[in-house]
mmCIF file of C-alpha atoms in Angstrom:
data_model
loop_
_atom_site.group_PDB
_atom_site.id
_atom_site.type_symbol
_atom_site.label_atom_id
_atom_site.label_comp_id
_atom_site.label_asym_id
_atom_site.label_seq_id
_atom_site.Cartn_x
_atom_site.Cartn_y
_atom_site.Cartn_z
ATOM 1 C CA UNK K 1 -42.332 15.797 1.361
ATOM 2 C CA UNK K 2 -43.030 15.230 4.824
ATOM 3 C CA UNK K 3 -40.995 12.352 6.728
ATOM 4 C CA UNK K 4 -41.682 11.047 9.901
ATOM 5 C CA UNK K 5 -39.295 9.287 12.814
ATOM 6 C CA UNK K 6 -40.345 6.006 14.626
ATOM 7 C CA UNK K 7 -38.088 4.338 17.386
ATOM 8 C CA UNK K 8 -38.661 0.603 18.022
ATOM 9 C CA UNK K 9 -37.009 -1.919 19.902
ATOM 10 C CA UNK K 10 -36.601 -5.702 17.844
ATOM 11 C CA UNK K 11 -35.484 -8.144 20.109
ATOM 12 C CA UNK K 12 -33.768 -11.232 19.211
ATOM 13 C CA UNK K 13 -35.332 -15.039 19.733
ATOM 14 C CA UNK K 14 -32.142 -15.868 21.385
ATOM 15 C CA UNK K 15 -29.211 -14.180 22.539
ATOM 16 C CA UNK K 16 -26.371 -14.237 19.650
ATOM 17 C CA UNK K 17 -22.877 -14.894 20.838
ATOM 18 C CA UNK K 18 -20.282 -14.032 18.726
ATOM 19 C CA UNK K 19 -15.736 -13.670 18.822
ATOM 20 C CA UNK K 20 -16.563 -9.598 20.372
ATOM 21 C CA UNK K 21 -20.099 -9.566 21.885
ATOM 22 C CA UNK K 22 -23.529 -11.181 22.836
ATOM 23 C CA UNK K 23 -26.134 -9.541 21.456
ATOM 24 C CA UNK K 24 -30.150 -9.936 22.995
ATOM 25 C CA UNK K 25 -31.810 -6.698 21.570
ATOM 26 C CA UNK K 26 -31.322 -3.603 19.232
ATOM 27 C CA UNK K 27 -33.219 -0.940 18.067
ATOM 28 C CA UNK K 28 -34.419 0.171 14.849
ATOM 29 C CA UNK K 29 -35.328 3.231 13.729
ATOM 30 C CA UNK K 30 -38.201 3.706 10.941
ATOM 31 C CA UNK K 31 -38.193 6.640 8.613
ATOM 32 C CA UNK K 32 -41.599 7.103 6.535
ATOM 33 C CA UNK K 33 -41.194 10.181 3.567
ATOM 34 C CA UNK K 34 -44.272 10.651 2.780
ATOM 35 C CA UNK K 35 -45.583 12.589 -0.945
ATOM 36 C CA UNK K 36 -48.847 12.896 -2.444
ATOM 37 C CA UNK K 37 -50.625 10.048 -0.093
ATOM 38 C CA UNK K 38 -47.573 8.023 -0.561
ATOM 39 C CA UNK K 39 -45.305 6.611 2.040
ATOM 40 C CA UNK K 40 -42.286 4.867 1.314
ATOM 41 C CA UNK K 41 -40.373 3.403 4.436
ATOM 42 C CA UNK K 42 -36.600 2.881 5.415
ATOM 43 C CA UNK K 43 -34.665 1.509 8.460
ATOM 44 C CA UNK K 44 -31.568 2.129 10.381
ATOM 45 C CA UNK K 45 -30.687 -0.180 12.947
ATOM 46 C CA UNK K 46 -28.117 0.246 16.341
ATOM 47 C CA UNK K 47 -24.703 -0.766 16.225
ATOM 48 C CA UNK K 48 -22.396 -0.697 18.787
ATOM 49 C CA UNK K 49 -19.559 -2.031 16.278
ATOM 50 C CA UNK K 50 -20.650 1.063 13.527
ATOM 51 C CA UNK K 51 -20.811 3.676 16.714
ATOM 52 C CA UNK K 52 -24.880 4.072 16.095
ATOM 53 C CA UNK K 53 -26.668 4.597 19.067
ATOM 54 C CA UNK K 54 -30.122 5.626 19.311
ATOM 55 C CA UNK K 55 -29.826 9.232 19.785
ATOM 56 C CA UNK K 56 -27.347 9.510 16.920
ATOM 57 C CA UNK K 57 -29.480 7.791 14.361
ATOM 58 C CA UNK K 58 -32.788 9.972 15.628
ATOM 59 C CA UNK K 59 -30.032 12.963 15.037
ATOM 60 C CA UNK K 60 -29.030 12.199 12.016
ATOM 61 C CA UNK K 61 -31.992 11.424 10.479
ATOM 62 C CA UNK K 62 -33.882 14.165 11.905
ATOM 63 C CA UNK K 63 -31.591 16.526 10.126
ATOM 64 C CA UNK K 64 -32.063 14.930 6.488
ATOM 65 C CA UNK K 65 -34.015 18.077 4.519
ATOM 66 C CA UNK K 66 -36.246 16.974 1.940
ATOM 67 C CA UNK K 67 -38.231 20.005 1.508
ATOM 68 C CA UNK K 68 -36.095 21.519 -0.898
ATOM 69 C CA UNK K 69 -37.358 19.090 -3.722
ATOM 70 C CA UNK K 70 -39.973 18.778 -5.940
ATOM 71 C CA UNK K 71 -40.462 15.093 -5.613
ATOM 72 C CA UNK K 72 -38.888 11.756 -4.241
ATOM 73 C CA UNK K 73 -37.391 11.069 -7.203
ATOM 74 C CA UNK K 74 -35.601 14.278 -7.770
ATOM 75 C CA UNK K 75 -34.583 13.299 -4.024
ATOM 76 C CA UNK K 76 -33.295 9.895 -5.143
ATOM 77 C CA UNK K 77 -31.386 11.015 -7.622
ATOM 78 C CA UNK K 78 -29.942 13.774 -5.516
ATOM 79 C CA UNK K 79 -29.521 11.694 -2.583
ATOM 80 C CA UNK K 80 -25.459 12.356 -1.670
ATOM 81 C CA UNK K 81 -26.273 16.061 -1.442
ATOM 82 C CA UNK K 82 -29.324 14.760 0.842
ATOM 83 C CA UNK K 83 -26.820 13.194 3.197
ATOM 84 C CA UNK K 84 -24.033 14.300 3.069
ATOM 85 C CA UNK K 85 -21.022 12.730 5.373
ATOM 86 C CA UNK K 86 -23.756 11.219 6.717
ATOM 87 C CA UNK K 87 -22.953 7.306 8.195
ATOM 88 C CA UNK K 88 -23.596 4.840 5.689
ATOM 89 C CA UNK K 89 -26.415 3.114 7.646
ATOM 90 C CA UNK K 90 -28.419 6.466 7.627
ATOM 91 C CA UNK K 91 -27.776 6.749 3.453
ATOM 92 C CA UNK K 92 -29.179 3.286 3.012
ATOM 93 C CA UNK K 93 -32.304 4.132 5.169
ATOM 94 C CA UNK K 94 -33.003 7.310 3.211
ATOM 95 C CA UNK K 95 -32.320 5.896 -0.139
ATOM 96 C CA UNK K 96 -34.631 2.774 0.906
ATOM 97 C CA UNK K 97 -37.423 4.686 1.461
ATOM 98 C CA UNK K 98 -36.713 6.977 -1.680
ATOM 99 C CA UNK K 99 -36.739 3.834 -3.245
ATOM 100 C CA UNK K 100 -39.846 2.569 -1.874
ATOM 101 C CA UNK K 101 -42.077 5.774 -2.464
ATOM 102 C CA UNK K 102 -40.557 6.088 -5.938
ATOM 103 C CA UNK K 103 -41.727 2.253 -6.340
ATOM 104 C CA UNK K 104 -44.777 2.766 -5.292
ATOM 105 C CA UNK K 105 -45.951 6.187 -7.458
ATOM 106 C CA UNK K 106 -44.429 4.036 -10.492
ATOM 107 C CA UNK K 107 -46.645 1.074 -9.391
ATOM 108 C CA UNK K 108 -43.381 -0.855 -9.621
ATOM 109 C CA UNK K 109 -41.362 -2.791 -7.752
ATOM 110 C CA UNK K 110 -37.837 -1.789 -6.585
ATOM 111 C CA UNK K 111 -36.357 -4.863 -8.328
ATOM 112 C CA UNK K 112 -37.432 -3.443 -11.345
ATOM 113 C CA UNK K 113 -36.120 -0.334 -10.826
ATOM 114 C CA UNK K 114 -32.328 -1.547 -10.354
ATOM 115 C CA UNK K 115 -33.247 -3.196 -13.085
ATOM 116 C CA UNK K 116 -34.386 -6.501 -12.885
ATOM 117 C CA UNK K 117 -37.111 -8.187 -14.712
ATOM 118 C CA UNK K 118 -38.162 -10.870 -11.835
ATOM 119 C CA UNK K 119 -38.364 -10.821 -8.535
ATOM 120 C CA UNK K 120 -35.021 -12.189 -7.098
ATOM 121 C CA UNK K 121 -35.081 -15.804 -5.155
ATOM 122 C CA UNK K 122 -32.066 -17.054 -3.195
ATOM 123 C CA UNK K 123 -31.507 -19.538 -0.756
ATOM 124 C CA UNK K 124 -29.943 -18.018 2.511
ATOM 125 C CA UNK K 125 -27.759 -18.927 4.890
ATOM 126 C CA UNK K 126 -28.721 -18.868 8.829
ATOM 127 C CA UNK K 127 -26.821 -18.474 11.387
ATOM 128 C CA UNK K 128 -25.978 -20.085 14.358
ATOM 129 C CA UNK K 129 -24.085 -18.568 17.321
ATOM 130 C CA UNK K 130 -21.088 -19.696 19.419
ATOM 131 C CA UNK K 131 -23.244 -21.736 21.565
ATOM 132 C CA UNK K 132 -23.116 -25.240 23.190
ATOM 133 C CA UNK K 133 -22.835 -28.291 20.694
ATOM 134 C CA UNK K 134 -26.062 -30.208 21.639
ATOM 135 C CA UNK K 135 -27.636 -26.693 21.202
ATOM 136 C CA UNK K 136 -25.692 -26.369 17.644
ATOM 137 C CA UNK K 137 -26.440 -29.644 16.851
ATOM 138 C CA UNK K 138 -30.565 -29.549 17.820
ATOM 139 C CA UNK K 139 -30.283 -26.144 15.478
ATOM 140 C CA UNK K 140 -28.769 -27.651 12.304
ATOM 141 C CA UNK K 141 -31.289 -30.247 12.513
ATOM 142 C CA UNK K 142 -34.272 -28.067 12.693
ATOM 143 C CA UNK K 143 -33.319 -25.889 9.902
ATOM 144 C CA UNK K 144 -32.146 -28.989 7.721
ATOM 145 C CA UNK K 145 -35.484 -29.735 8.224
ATOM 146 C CA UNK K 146 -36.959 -26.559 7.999
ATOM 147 C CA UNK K 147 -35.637 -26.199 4.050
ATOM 148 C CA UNK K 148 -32.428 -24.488 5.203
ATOM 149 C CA UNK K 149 -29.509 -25.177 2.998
ATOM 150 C CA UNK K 150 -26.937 -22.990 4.151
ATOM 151 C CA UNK K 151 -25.639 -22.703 7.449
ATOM 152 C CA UNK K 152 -23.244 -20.093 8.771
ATOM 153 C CA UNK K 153 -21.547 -20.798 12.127
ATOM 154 C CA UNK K 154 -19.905 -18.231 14.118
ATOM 155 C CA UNK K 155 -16.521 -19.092 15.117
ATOM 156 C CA UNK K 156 -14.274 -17.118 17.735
ATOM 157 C CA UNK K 157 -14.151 -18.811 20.824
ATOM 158 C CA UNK K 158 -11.124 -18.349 23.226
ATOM 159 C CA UNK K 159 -10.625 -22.146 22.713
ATOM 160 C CA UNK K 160 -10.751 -22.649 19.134
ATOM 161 C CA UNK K 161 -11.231 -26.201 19.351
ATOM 162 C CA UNK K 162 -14.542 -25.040 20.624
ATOM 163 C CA UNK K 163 -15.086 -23.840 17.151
ATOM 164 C CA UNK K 164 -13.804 -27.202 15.371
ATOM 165 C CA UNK K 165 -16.506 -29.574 17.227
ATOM 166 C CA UNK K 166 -19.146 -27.487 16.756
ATOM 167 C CA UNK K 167 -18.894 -27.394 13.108
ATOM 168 C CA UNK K 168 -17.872 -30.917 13.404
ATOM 169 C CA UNK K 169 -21.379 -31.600 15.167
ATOM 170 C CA UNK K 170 -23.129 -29.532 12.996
ATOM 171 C CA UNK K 171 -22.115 -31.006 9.900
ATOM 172 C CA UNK K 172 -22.771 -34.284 11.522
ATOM 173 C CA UNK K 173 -26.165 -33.231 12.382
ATOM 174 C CA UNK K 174 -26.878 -31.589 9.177
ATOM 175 C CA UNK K 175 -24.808 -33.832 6.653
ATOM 176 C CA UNK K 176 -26.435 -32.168 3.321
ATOM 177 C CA UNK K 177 -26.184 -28.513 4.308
ATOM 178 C CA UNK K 178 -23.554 -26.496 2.384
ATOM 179 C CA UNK K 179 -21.644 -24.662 5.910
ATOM 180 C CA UNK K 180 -20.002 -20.839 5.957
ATOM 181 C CA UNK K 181 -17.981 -20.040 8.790
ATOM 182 C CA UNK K 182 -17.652 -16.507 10.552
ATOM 183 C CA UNK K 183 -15.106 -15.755 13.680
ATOM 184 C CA UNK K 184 -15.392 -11.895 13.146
ATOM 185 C CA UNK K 185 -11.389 -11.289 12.567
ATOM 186 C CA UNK K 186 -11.149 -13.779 15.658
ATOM 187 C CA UNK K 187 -8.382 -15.280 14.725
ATOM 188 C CA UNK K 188 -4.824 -14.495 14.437
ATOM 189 C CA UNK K 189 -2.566 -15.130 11.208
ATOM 190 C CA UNK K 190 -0.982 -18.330 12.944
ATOM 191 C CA UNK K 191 -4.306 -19.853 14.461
ATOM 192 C CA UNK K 192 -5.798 -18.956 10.892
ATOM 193 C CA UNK K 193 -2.971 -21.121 8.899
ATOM 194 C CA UNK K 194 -3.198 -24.351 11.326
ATOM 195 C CA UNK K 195 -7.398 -23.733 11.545
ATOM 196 C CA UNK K 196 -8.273 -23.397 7.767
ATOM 197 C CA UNK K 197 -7.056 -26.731 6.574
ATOM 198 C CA UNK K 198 -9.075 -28.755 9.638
ATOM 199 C CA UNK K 199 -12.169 -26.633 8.762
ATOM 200 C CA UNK K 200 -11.847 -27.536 4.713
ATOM 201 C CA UNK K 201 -11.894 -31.191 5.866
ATOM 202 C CA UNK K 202 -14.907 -30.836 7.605
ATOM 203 C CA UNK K 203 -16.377 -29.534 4.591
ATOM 204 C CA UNK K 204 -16.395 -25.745 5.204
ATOM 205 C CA UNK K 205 -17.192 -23.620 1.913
ATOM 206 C CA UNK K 206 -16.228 -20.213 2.694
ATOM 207 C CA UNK K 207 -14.567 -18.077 5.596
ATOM 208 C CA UNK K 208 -15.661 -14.659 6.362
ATOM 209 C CA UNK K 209 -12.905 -12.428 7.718
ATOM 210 C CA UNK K 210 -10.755 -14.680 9.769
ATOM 211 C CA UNK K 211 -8.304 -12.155 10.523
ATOM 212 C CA UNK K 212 -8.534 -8.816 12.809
ATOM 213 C CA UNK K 213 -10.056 -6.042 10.169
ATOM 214 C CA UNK K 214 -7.119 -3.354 9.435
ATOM 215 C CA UNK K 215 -4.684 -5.092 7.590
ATOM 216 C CA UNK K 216 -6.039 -5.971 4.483
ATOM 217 C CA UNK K 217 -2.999 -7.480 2.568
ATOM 218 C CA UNK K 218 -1.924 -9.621 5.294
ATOM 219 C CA UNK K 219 -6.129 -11.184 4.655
ATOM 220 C CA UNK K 220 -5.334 -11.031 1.028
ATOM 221 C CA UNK K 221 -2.090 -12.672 1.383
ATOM 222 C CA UNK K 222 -3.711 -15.676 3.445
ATOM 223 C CA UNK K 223 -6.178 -16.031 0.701
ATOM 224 C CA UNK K 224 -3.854 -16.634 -1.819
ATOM 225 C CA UNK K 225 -2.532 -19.739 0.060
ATOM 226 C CA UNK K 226 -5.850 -20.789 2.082
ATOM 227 C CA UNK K 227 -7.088 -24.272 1.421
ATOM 228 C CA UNK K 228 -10.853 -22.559 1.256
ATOM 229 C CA UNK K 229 -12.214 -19.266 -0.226
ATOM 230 C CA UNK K 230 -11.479 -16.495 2.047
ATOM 231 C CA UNK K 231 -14.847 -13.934 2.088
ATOM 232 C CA UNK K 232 -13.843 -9.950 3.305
ATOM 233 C CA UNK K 233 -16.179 -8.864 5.365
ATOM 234 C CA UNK K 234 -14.929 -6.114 8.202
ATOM 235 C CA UNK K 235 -12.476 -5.063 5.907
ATOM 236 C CA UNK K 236 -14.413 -4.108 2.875
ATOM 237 C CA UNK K 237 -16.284 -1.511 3.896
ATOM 238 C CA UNK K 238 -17.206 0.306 0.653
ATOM 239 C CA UNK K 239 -16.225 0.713 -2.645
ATOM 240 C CA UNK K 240 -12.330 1.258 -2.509
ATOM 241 C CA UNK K 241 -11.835 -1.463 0.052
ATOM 242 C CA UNK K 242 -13.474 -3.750 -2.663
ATOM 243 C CA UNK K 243 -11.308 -2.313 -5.091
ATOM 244 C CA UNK K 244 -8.356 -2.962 -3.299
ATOM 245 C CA UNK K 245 -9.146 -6.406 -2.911
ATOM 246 C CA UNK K 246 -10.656 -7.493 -5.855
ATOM 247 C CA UNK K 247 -8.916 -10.490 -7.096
ATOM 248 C CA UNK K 248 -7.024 -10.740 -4.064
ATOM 249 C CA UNK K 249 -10.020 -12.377 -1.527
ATOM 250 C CA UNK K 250 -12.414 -15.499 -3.042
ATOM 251 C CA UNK K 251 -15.407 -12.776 -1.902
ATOM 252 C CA UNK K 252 -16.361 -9.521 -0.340
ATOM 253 C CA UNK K 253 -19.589 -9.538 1.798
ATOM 254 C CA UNK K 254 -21.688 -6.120 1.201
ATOM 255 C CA UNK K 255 -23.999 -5.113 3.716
ATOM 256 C CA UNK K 256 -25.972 -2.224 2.804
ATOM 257 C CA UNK K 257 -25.054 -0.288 6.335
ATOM 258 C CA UNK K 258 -21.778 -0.410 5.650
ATOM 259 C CA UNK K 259 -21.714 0.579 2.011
ATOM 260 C CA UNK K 260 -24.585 3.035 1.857
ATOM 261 C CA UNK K 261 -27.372 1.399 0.295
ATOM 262 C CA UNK K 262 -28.069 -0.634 -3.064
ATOM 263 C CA UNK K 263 -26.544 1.780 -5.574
ATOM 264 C CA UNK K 264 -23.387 1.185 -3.794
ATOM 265 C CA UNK K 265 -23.477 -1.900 -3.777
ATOM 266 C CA UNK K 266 -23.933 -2.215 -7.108
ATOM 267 C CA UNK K 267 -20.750 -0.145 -7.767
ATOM 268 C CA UNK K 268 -19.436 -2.725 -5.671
ATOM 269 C CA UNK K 269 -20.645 -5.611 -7.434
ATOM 270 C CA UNK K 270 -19.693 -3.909 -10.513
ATOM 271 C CA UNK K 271 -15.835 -3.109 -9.287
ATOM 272 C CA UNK K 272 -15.385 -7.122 -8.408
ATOM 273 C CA UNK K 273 -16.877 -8.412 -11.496
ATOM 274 C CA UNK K 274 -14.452 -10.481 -13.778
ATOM 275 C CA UNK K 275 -11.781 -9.932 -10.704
ATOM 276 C CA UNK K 276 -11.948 -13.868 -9.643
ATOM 277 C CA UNK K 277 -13.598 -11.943 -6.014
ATOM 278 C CA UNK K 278 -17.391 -12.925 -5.636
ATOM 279 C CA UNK K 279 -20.117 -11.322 -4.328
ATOM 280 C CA UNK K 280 -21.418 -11.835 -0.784
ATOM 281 C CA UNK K 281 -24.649 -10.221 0.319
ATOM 282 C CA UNK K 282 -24.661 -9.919 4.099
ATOM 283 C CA UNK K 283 -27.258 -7.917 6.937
ATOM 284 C CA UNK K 284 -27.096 -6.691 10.397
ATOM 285 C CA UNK K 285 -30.066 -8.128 12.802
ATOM 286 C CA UNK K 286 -32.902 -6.015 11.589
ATOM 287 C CA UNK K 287 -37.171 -6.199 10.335
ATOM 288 C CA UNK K 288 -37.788 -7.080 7.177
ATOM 289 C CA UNK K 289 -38.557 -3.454 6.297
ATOM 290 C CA UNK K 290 -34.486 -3.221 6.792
ATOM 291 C CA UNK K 291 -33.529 -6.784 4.881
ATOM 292 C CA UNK K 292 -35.881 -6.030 1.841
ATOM 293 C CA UNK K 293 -33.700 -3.679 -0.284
ATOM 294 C CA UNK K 294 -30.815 -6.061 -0.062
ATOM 295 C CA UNK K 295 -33.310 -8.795 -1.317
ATOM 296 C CA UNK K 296 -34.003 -7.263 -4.169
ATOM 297 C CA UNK K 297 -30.338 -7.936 -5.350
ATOM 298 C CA UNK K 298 -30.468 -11.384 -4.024
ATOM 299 C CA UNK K 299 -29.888 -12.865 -7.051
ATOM 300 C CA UNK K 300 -26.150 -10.883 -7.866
ATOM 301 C CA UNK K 301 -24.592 -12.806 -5.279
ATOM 302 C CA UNK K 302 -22.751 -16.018 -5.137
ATOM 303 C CA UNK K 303 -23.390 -16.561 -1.167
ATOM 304 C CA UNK K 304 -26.770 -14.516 0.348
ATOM 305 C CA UNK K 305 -26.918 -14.191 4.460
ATOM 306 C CA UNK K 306 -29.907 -12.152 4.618
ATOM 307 C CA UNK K 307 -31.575 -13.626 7.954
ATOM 308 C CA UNK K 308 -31.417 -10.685 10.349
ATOM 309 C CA UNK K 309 -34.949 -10.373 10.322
ATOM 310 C CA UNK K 310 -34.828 -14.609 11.063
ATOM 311 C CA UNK K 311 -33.540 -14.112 14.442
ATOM 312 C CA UNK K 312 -36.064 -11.868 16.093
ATOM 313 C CA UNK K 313 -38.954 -13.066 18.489
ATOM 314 C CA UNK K 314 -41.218 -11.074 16.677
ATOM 315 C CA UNK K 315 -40.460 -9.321 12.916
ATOM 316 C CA UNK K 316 -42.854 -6.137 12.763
ATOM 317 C CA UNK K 317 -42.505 -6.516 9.004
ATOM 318 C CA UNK K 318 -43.049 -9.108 6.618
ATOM 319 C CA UNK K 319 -42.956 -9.770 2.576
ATOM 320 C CA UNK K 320 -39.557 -11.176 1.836
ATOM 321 C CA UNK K 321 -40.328 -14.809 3.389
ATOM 322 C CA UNK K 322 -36.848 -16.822 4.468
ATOM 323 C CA UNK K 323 -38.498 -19.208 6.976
ATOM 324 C CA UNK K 324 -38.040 -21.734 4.238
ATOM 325 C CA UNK K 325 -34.513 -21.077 3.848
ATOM 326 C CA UNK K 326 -35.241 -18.611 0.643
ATOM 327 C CA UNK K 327 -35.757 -14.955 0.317
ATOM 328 C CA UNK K 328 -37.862 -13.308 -1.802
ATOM 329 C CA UNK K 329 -38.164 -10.222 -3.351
ATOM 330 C CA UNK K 330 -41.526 -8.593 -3.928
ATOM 331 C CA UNK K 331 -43.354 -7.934 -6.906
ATOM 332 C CA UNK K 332 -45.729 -5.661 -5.314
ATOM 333 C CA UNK K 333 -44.681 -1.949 -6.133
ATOM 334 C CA UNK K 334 -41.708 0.152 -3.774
ATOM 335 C CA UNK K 335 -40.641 -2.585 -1.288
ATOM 336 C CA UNK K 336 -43.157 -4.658 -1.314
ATOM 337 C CA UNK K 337 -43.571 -4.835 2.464
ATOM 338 C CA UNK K 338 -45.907 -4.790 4.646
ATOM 339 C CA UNK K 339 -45.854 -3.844 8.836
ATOM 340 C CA UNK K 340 -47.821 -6.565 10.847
ATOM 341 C CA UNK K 341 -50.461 -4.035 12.815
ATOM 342 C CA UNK K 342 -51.096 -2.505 9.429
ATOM 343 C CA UNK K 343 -51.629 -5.609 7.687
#
């Protein structure tokens, strides 16, 4: 098998402010594996908060051997011994384009393959920055109108009643919407307790991590006693975080660079299940080639936030739609994506 490194930059519509950074750009790295006339594709994207750079992902990726097998799907089902102590953004690259060559020589789509019959449909939430209120407010109204029935606001301002009236105005603007909130462990335990309760009466479904990521039972502990469902998200990483927390949080939010691609997460969804702890399905900013595998478990999860290919000027991908406010999976075979100046 022959695989193949491109470096591309994706840069964001708008700047996105949120409680540790702004963030304008990022860069993606493609990986094409390539068998018998095939090509399945994969993508790793930058992360200053993961420690990716660039130059490590090109590394690390560079380095993965395929040679040694037969076929992608001996690959696939060999894949820890492919990457070994490898990041878990570069395993769900690899695996994702295992997964879409494999797709592809079975003329099947990768839903299928993880075992589901139908393409998977879910409505997902968008985000919206920290960012001015008549800017928040213009926002909600164009996705409301756009078919957008989720909204996820990023919290974490130094003021936190920064964080109140913009929710406030986008619920105002946006009265139907169902609202997540996100201040990236923002907050501490005491501005958490007096916050939680003013955000539930604005109508607030679900916090992610309100609390600085490291001390898990002190997050568990809040959720026991927080007027709204309290969503892990920095601190459940993989599978023994969600262990450790499962029936202790209302939710854990799996992002496929984090956990190391869909077969984790399914252990994940599969260590929370009966626990009372639902499944989130989150993303970094990325193409569509990087969303797609985590839309093809769309419909596992109670809450979906797969828009990180929503927020880019220009997506070099497409085939999982979202403009709408709904994802969908593919029923074309691997993927089910295509790249634009291909198309």
């Amino acid at each position: 098998m022959r695989t193949d490194l491109r470096t591309v930059r994706l840069v964001l519509a708008e700047p996105l402010r949120i409680s540790r950074s702004t963030m304008a750009a990022r860069d993606a790295v493609w990986l094409t594996v390539e068998h018998d006339g095939l090509r399945g594709h994969g993508e790793a994207v930058t992360s200053v908060y993961y420690g990716l750079d660039t130059a490590t992902l090109l590394r690390l990726l560079a380095a993965v051997d395929l040679d040694r097998f037969a076929d992608p799907e001996s690959a696939l089902e060999a894949l820890p011994r492919v990457v070994p102590d490898a990041p878990p953004a570069v395993t769900a690259a690899v695996e994702a384009a295992l997964l879409d060559l494999v797709g592809k020589r079975a003329d099947t789509p990768v839903h299928r393959l993880l075992g589901a019959p139908a393409p998977p449909v879910a409505a997902t939430a968008r985000t919206l920055g920290i960012t001015s209120l008549p800017h928040a407010a213009a926002e909600a109204r164009r996705l409301a109108a756009s078919g957008f029935g989720i909204i996820k606001v990023k919290a974490g301002a130094p003021d936190p009643e920064d964080d109140v009236e913009r929710v406030r105005v986008v619920r105002d603007a946006a009265p139907g919407v169902r609202l997540l909130l996100d201040p990236n462990g923002a907050w501490t335990l005491g501005q958490a307790e007096a916050l939680l309760p003013r955000f539930a009466d604005l109508g607030v479904e679900a916090v992610e991590q309100p609390l600085a990521p490291g001390d898990p039972e002190t997050l568990a502990a809040l959720a026991e006693r927080s007027p709204l469902p309290v969503i892990a998200d920095e601190d459940a990483v993989g599978l023994e975080d969600a262990r450790r927390l499962a029936g202790r949080v209302h939710g854990v939010n799996v992002k496929l660079a984090k956990c190391g691609g869909v077969r984790a997460a399914l252990r994940v969804a599969e260590a929370v299940e009966g626990s009372g702890t639902a499944l989130m399905l989150g993303c970094l900013t990325a193409s569509s080639l990087g969303l797609a595998p985590a839309v093809h478990l769309a419909d596992r999860a109670r809450w979906a936030d797969l828009d990180g290919h929503l927020l880019l000027a220009h997506d070099p991908w497409s085939g999982i739609g979202g403009t709408d406010g709904f994802v969908r999976a593919s029923d074309r075979p691997g993927l089910g994506v295509t790249r634009a100046d291909l198309a």
